[in-house]
PDB file of N, CA and C and ligand atoms in Angstrom:
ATOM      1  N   UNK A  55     -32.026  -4.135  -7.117  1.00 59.00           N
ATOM      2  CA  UNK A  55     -31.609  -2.920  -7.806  1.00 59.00           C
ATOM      3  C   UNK A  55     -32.261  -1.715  -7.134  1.00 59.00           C
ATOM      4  N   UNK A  56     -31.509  -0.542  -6.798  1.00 91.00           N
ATOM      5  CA  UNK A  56     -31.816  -0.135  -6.186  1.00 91.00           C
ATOM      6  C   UNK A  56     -30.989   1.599  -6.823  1.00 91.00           C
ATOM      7  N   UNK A  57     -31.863   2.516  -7.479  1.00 96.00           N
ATOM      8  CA  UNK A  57     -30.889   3.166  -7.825  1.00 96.00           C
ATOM      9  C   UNK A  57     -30.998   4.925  -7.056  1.00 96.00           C
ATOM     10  N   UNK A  58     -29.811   5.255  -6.975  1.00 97.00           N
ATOM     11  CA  UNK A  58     -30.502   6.750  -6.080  1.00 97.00           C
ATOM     12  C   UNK A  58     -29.250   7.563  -6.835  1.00 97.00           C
ATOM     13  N   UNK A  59     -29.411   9.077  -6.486  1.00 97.00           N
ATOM     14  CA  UNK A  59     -28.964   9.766  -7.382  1.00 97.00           C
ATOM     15  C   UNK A  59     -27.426   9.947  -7.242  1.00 97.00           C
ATOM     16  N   UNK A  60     -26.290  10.158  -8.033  1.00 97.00           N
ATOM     17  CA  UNK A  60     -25.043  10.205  -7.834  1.00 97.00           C
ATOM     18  C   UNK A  60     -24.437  11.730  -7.957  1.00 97.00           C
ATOM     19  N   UNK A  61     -25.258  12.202  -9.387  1.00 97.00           N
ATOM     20  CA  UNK A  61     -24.392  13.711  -9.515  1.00 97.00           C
ATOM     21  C   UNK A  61     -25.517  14.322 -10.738  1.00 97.00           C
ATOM     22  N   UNK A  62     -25.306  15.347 -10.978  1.00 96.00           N
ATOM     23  CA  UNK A  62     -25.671  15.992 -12.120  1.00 96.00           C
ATOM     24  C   UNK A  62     -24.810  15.436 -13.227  1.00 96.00           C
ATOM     25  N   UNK A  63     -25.965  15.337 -14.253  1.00 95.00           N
ATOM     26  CA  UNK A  63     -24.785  14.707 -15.407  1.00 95.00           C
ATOM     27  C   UNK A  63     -23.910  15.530 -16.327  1.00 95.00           C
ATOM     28  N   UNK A  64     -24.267  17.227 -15.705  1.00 96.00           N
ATOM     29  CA  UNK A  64     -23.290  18.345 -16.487  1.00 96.00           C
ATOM     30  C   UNK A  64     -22.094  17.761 -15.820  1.00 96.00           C
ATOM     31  N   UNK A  65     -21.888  17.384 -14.412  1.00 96.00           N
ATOM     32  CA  UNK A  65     -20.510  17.438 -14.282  1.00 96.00           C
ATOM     33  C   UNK A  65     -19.388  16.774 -14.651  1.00 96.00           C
ATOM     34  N   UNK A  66     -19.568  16.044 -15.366  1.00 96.00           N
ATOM     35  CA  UNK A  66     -18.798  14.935 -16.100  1.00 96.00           C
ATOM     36  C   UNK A  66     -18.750  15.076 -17.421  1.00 96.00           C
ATOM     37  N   UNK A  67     -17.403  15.053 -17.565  1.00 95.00           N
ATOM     38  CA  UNK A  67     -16.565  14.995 -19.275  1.00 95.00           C
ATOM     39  C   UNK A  67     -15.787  14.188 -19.275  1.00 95.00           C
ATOM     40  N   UNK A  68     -15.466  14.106 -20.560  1.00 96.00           N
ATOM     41  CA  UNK A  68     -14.738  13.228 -20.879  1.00 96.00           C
ATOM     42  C   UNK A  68     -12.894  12.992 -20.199  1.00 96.00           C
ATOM     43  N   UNK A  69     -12.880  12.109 -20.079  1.00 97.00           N
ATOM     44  CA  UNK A  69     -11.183  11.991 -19.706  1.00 97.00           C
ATOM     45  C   UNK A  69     -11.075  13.023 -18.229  1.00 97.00           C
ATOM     46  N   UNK A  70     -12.210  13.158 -17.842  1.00 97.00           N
ATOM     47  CA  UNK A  70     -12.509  13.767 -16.074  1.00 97.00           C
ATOM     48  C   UNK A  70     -12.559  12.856 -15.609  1.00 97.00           C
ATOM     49  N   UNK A  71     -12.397  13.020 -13.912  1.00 98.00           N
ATOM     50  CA  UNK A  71     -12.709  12.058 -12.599  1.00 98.00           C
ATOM     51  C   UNK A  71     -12.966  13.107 -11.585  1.00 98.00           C
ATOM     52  N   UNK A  72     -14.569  12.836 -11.430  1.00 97.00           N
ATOM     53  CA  UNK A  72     -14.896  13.416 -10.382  1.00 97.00           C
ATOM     54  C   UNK A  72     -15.243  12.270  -9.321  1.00 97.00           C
ATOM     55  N   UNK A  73     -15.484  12.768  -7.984  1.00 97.00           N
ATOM     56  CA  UNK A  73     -15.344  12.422  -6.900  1.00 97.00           C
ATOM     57  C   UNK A  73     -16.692  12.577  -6.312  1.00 97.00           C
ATOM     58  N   UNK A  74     -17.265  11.479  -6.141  1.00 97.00           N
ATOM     59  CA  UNK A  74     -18.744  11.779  -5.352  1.00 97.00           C
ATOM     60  C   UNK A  74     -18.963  10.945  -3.517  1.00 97.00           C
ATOM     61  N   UNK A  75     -20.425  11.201  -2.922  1.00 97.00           N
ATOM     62  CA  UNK A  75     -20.369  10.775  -1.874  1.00 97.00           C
ATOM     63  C   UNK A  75     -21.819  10.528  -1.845  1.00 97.00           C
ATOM     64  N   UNK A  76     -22.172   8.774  -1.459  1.00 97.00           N
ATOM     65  CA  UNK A  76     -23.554   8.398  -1.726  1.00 97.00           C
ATOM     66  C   UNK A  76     -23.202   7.397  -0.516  1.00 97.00           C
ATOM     67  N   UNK A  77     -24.244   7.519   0.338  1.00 94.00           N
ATOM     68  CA  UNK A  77     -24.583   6.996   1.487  1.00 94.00           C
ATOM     69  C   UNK A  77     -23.394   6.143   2.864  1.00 94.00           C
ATOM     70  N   UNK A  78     -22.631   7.100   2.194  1.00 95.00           N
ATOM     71  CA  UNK A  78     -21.004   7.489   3.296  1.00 95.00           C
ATOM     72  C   UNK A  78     -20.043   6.220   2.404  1.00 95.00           C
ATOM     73  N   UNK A  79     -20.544   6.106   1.092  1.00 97.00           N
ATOM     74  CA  UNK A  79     -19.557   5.524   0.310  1.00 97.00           C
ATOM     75  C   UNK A  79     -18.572   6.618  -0.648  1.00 97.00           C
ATOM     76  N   UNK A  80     -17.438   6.258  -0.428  1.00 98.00           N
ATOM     77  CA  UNK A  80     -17.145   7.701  -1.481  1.00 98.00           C
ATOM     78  C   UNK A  80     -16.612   6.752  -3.180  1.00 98.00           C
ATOM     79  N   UNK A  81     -16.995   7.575  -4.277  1.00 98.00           N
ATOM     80  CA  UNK A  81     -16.975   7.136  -5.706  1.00 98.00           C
ATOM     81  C   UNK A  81     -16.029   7.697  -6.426  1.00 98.00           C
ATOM     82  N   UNK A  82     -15.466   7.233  -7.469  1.00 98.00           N
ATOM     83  CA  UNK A  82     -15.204   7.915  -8.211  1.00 98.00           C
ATOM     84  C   UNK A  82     -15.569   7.660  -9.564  1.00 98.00           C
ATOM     85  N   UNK A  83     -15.820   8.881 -10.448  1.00 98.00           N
ATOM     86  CA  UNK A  83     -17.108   8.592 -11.705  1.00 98.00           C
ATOM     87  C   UNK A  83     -15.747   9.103 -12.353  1.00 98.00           C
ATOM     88  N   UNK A  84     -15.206   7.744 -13.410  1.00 98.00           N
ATOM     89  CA  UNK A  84     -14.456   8.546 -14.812  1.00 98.00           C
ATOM     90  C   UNK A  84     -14.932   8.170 -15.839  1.00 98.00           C
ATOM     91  N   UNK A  85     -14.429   9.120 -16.731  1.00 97.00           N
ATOM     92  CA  UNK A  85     -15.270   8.721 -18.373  1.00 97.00           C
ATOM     93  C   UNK A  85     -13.902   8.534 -18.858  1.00 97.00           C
ATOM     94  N   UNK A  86     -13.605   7.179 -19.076  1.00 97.00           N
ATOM     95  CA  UNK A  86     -12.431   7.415 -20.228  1.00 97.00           C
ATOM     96  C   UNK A  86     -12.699   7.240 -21.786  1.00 97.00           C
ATOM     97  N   UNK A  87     -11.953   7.754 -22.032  1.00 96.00           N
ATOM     98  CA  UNK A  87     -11.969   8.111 -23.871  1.00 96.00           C
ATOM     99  C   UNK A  87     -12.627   7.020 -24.724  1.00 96.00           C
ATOM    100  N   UNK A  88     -13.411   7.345 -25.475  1.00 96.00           N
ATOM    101  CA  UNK A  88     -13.706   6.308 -26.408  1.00 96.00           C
ATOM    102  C   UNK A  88     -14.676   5.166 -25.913  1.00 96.00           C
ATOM    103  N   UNK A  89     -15.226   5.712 -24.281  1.00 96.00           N
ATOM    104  CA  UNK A  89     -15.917   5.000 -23.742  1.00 96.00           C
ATOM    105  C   UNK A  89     -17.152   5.727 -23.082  1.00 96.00           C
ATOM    106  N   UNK A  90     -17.256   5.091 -22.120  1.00 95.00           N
ATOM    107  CA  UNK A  90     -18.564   5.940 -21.589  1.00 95.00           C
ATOM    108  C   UNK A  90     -18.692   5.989 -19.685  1.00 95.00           C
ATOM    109  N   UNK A  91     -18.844   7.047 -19.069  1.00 96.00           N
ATOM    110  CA  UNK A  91     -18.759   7.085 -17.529  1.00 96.00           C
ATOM    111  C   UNK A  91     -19.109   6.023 -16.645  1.00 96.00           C
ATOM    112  N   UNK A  92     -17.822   5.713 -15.888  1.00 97.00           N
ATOM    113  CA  UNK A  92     -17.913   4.625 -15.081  1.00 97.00           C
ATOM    114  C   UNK A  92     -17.570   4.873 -13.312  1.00 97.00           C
ATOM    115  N   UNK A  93     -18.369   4.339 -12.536  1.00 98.00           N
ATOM    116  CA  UNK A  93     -18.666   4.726 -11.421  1.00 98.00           C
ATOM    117  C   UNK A  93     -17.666   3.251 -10.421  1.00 98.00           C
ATOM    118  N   UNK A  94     -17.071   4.008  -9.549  1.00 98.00           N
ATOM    119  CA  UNK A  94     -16.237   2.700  -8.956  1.00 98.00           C
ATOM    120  C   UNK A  94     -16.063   3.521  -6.981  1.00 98.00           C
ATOM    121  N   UNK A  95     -15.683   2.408  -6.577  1.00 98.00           N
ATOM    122  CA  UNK A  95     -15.971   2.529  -4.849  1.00 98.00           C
ATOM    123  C   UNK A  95     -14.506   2.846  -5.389  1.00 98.00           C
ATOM    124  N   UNK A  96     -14.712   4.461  -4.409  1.00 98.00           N
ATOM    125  CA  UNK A  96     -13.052   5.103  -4.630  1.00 98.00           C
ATOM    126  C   UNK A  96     -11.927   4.623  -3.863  1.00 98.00           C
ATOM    127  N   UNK A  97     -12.065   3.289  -2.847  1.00 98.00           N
ATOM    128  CA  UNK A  97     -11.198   2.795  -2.189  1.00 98.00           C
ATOM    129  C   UNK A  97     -10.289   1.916  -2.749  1.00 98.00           C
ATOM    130  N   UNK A  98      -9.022   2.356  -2.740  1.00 98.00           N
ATOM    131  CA  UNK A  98      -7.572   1.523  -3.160  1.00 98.00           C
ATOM    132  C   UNK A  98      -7.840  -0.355  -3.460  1.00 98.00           C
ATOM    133  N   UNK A  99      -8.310  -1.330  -4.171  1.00 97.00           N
ATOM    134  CA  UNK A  99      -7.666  -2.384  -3.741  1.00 97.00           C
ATOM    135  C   UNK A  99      -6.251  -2.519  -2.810  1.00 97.00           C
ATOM    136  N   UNK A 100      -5.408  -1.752  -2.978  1.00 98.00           N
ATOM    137  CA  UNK A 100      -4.431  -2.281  -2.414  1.00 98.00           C
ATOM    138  C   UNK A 100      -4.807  -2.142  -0.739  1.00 98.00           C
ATOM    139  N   UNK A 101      -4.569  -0.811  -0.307  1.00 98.00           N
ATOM    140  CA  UNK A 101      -4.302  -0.736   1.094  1.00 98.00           C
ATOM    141  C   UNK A 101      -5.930   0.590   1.436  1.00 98.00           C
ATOM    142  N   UNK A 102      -7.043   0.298   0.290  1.00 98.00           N
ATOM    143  CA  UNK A 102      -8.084   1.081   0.930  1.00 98.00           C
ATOM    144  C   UNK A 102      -8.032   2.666   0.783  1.00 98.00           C
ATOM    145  N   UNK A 103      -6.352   3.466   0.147  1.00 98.00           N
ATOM    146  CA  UNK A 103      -6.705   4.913   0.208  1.00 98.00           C
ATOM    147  C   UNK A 103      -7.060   5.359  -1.159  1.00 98.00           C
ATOM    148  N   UNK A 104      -8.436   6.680  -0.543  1.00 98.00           N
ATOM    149  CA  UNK A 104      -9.051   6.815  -1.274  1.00 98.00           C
ATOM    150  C   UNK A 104      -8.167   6.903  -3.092  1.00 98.00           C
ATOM    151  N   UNK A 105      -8.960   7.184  -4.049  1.00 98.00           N
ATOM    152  CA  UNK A 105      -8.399   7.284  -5.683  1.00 98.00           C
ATOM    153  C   UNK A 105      -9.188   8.639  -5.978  1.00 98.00           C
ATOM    154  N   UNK A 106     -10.077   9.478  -4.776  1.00 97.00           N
ATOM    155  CA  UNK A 106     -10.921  10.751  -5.352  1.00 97.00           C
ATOM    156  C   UNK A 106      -9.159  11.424  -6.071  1.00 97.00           C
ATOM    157  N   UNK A 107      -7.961  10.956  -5.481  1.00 97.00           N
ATOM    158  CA  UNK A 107      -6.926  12.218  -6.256  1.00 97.00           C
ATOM    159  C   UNK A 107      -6.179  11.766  -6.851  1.00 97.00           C
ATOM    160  N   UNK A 108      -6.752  10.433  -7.121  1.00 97.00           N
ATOM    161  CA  UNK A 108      -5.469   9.679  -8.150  1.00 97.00           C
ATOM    162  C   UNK A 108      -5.351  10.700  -9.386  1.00 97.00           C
ATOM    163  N   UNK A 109      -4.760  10.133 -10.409  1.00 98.00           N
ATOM    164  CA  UNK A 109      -4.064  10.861 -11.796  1.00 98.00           C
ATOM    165  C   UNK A 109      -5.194  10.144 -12.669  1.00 98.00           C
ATOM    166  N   UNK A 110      -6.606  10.822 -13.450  1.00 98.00           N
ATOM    167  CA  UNK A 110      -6.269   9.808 -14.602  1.00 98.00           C
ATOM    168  C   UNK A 110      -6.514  10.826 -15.958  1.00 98.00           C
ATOM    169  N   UNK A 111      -6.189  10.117 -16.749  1.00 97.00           N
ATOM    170  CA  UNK A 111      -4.971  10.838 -17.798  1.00 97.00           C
ATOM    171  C   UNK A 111      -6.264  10.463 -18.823  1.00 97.00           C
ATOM    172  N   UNK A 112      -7.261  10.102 -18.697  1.00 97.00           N
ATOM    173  CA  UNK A 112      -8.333   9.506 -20.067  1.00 97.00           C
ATOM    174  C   UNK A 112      -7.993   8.019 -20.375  1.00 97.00           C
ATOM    175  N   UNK A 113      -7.074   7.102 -19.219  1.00 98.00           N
ATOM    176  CA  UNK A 113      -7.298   6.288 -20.031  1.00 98.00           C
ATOM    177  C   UNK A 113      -7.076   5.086 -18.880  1.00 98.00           C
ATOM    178  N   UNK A 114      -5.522   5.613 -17.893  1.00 98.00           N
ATOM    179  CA  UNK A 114      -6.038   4.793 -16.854  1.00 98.00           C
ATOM    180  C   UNK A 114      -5.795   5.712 -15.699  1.00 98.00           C
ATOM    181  N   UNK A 115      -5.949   5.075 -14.159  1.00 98.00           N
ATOM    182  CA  UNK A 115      -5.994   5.968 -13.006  1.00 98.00           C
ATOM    183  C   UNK A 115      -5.012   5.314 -12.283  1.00 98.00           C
ATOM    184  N   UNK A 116      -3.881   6.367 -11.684  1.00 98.00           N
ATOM    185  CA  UNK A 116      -3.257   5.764 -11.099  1.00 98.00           C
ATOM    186  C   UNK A 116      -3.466   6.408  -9.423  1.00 98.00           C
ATOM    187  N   UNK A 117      -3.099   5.496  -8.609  1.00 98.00           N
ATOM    188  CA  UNK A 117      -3.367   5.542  -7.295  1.00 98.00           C
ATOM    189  C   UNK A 117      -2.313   6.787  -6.470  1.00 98.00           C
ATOM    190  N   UNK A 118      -3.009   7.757  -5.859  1.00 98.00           N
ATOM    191  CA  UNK A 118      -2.258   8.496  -5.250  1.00 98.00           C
ATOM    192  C   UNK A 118      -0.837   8.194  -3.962  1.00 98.00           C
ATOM    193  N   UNK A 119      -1.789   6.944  -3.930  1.00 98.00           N
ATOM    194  CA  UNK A 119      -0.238   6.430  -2.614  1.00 98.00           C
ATOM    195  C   UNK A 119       0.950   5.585  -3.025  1.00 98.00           C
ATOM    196  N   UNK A 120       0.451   4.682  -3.455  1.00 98.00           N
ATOM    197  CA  UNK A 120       1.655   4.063  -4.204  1.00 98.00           C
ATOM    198  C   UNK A 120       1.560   3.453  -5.434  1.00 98.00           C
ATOM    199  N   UNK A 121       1.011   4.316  -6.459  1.00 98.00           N
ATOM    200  CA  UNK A 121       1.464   4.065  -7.961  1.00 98.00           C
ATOM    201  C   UNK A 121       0.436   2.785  -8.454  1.00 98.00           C
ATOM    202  N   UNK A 122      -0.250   1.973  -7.979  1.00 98.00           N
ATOM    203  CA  UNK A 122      -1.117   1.337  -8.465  1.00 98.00           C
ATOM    204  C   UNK A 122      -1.550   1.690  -9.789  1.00 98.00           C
ATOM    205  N   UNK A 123      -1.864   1.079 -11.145  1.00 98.00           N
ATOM    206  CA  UNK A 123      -2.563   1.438 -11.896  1.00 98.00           C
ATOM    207  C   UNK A 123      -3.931   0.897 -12.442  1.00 98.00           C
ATOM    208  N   UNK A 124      -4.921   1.616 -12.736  1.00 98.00           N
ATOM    209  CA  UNK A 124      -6.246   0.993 -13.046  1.00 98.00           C
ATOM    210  C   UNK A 124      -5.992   1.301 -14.319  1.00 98.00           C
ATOM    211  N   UNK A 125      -7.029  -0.150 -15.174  1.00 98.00           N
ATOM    212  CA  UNK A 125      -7.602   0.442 -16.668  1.00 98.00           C
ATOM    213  C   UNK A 125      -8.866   1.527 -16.282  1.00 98.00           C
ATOM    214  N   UNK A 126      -8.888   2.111 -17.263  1.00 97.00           N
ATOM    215  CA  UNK A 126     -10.053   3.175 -16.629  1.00 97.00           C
ATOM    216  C   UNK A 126     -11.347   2.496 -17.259  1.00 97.00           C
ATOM    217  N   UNK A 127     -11.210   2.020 -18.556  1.00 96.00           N
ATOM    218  CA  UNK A 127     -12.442   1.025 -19.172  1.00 96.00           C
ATOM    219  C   UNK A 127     -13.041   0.219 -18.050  1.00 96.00           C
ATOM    220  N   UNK A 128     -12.287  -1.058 -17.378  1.00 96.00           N
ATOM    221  CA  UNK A 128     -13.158  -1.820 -16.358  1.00 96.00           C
ATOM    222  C   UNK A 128     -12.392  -1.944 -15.328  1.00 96.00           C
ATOM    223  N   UNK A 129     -11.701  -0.934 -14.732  1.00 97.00           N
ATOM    224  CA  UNK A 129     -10.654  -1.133 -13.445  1.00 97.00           C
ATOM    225  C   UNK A 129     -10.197  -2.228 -12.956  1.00 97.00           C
ATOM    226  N   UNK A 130      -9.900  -2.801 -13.937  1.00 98.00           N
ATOM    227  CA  UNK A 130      -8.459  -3.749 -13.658  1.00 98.00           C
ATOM    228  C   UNK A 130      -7.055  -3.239 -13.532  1.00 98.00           C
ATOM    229  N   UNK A 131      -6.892  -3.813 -12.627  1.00 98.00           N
ATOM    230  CA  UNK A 131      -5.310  -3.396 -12.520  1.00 98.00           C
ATOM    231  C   UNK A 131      -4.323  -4.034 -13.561  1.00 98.00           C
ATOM    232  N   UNK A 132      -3.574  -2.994 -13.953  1.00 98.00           N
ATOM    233  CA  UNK A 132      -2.778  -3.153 -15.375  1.00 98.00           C
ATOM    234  C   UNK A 132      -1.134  -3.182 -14.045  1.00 98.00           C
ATOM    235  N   UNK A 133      -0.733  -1.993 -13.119  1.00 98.00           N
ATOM    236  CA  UNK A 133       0.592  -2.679 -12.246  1.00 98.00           C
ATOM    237  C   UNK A 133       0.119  -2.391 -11.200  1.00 98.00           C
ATOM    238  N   UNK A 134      -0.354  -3.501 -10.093  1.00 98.00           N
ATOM    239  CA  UNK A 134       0.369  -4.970 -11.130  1.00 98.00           C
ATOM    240  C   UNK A 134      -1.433  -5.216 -11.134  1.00 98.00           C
ATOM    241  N   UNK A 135      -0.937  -6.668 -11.850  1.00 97.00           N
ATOM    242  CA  UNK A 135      -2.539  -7.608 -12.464  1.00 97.00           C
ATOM    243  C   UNK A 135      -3.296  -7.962 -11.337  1.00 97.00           C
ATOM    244  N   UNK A 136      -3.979  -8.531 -11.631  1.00 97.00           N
ATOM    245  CA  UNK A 136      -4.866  -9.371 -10.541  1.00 97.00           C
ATOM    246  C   UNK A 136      -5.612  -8.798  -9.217  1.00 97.00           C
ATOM    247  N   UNK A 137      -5.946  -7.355  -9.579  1.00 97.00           N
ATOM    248  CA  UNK A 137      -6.862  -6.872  -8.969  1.00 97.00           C
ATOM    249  C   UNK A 137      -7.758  -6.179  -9.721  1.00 97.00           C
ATOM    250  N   UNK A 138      -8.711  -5.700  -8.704  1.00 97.00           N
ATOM    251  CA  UNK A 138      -9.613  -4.335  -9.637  1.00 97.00           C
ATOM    252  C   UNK A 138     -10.023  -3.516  -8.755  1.00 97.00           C
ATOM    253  N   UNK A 139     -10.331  -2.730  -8.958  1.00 97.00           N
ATOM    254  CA  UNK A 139     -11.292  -1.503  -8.771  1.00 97.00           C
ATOM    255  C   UNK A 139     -12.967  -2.131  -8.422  1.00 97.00           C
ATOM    256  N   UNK A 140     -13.484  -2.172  -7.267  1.00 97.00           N
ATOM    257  CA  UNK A 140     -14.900  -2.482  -7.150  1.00 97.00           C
ATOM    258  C   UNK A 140     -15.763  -1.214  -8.283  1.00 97.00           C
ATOM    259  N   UNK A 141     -16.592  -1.767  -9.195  1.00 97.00           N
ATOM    260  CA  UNK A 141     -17.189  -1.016  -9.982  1.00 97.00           C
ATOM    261  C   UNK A 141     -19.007  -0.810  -9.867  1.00 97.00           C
ATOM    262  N   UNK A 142     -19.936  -0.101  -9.809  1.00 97.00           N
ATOM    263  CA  UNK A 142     -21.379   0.086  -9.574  1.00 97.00           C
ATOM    264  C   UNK A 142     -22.196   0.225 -10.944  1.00 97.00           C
ATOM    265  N   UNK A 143     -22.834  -0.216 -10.921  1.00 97.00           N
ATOM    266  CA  UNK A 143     -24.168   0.025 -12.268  1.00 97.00           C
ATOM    267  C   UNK A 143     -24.488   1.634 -11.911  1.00 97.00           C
ATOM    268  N   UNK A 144     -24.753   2.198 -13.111  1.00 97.00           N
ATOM    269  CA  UNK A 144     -25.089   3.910 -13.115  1.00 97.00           C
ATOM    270  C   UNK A 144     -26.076   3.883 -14.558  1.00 97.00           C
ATOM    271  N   UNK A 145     -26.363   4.627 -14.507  1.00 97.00           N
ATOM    272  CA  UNK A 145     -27.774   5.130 -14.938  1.00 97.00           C
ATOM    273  C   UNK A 145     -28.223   6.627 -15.376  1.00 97.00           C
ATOM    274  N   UNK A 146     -28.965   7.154 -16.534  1.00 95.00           N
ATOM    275  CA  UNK A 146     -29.241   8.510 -16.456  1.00 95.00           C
ATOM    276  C   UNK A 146     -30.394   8.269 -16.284  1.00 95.00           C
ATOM    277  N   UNK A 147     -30.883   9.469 -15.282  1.00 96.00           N
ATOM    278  CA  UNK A 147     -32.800   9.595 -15.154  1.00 96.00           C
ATOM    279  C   UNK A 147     -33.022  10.794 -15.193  1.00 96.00           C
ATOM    280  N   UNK A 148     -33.187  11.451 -16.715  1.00 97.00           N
ATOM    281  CA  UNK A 148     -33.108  13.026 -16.633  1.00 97.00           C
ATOM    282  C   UNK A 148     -31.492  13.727 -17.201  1.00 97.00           C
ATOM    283  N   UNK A 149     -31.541  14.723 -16.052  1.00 97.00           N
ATOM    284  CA  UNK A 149     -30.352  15.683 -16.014  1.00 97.00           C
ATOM    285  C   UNK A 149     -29.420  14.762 -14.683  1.00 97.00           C
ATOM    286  N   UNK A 150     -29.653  13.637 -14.096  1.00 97.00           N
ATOM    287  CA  UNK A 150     -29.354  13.022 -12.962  1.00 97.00           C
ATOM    288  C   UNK A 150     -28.512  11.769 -13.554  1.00 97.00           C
ATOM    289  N   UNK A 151     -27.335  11.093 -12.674  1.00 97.00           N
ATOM    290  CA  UNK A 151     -26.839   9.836 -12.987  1.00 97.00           C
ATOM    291  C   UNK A 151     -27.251   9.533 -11.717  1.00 97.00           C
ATOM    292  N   UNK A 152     -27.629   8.376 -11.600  1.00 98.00           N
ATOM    293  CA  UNK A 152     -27.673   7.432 -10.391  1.00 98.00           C
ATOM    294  C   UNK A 152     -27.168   6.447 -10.783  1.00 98.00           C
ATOM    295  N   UNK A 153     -27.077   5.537  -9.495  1.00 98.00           N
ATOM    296  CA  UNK A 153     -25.494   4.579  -9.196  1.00 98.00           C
ATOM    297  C   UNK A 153     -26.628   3.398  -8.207  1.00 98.00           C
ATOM    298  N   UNK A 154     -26.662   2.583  -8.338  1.00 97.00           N
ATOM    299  CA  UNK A 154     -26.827   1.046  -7.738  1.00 97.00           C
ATOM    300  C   UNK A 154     -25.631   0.603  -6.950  1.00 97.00           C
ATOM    301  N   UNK A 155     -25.757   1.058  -5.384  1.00 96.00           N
ATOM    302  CA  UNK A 155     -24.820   0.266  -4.793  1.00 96.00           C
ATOM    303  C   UNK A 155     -24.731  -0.856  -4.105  1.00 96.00           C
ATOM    304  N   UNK A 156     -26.069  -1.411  -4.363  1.00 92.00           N
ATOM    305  CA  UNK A 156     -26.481  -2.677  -3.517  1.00 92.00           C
ATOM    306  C   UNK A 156     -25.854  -3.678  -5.105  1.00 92.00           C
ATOM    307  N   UNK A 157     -25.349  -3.526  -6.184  1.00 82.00           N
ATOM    308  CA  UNK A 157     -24.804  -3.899  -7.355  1.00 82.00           C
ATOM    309  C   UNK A 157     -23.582  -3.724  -7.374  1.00 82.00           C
ATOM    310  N   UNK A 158     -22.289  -4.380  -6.968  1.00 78.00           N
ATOM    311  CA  UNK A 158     -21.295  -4.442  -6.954  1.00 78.00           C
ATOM    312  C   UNK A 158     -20.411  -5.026  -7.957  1.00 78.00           C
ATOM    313  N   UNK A 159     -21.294  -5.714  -8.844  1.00 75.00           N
ATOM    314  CA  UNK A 159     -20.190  -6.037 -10.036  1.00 75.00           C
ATOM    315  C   UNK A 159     -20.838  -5.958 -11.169  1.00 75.00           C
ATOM    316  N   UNK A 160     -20.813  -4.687 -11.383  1.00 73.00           N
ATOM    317  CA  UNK A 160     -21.061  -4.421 -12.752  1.00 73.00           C
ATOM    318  C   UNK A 160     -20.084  -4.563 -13.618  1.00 73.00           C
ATOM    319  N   UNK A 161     -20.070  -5.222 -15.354  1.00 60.00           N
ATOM    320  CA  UNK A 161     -19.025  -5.515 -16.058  1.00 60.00           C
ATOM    321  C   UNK A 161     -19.525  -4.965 -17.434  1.00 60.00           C
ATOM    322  N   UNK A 162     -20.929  -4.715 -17.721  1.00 57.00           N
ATOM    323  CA  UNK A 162     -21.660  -4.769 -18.841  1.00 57.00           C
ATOM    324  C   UNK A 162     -20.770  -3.309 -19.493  1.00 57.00           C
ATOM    325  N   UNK A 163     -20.899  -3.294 -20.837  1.00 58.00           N
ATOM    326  CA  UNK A 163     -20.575  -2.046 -21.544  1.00 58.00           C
ATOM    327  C   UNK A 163     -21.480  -1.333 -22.138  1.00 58.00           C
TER     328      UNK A 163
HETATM  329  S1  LIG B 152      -3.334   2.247  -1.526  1.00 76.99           S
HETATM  330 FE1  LIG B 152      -3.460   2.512  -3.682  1.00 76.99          FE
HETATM  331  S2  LIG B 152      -1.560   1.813  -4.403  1.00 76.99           S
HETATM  332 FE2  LIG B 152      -1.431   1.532  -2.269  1.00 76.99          FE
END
């Protein structure tokens, strides 16, 4: 475990997706509704392009290139199934979120 800093935690609201960059990995941090901010390697399962501009709506994210959809709760793919979203352990320390990227499957709620 290994945790280093991701963003200020003003910048994140609810049903937002911001877009971060931690050690030439790029992230994307959404909070969907009724849940709590979740940090995921912003690269496509499908074909790798980035999701910093996907759509998400508070609830899921859909992929800017070709329509992929994530749950935004644990980035599973809802169309079609049987993928996910690589997801990171995050953390507040302070006014700071940090992100564990040597932790690649985080599932906990
Ligand atoms: S790269 Fe995301 S849907 Fe194709």
């Amino acid at each position: 475990m290994a945790y280093q800093t991701l963003c200020k935690k003003t910048l994140l609201s609810p049903s937002e997706l911001v877009p971060a960059m931690v050690d030439n990995t790029e992230i994307v941090i959404i909070w969907p509704e009724g849940g709590r901010p979740r940090a995921f390697n912003a690269r496509c399962p499908h074909e790798g392009v980035s999701l910093a501009q996907g759509i998400f709506n508070g609830s899921t994210l859909i992929c800017p290139a070709h329509g992929w959809v994530f749950d935004g709760h644990s980035g599973e793919g809802l169309s079609p199934s049987g993928c996910e979203m690589v997801e990171y352990p995050i953390q507040i320390n302070g006014e700071m979120i940090e992100i564990d990227l040597d932790d690649d499957s985080a599932d906990e709620d």
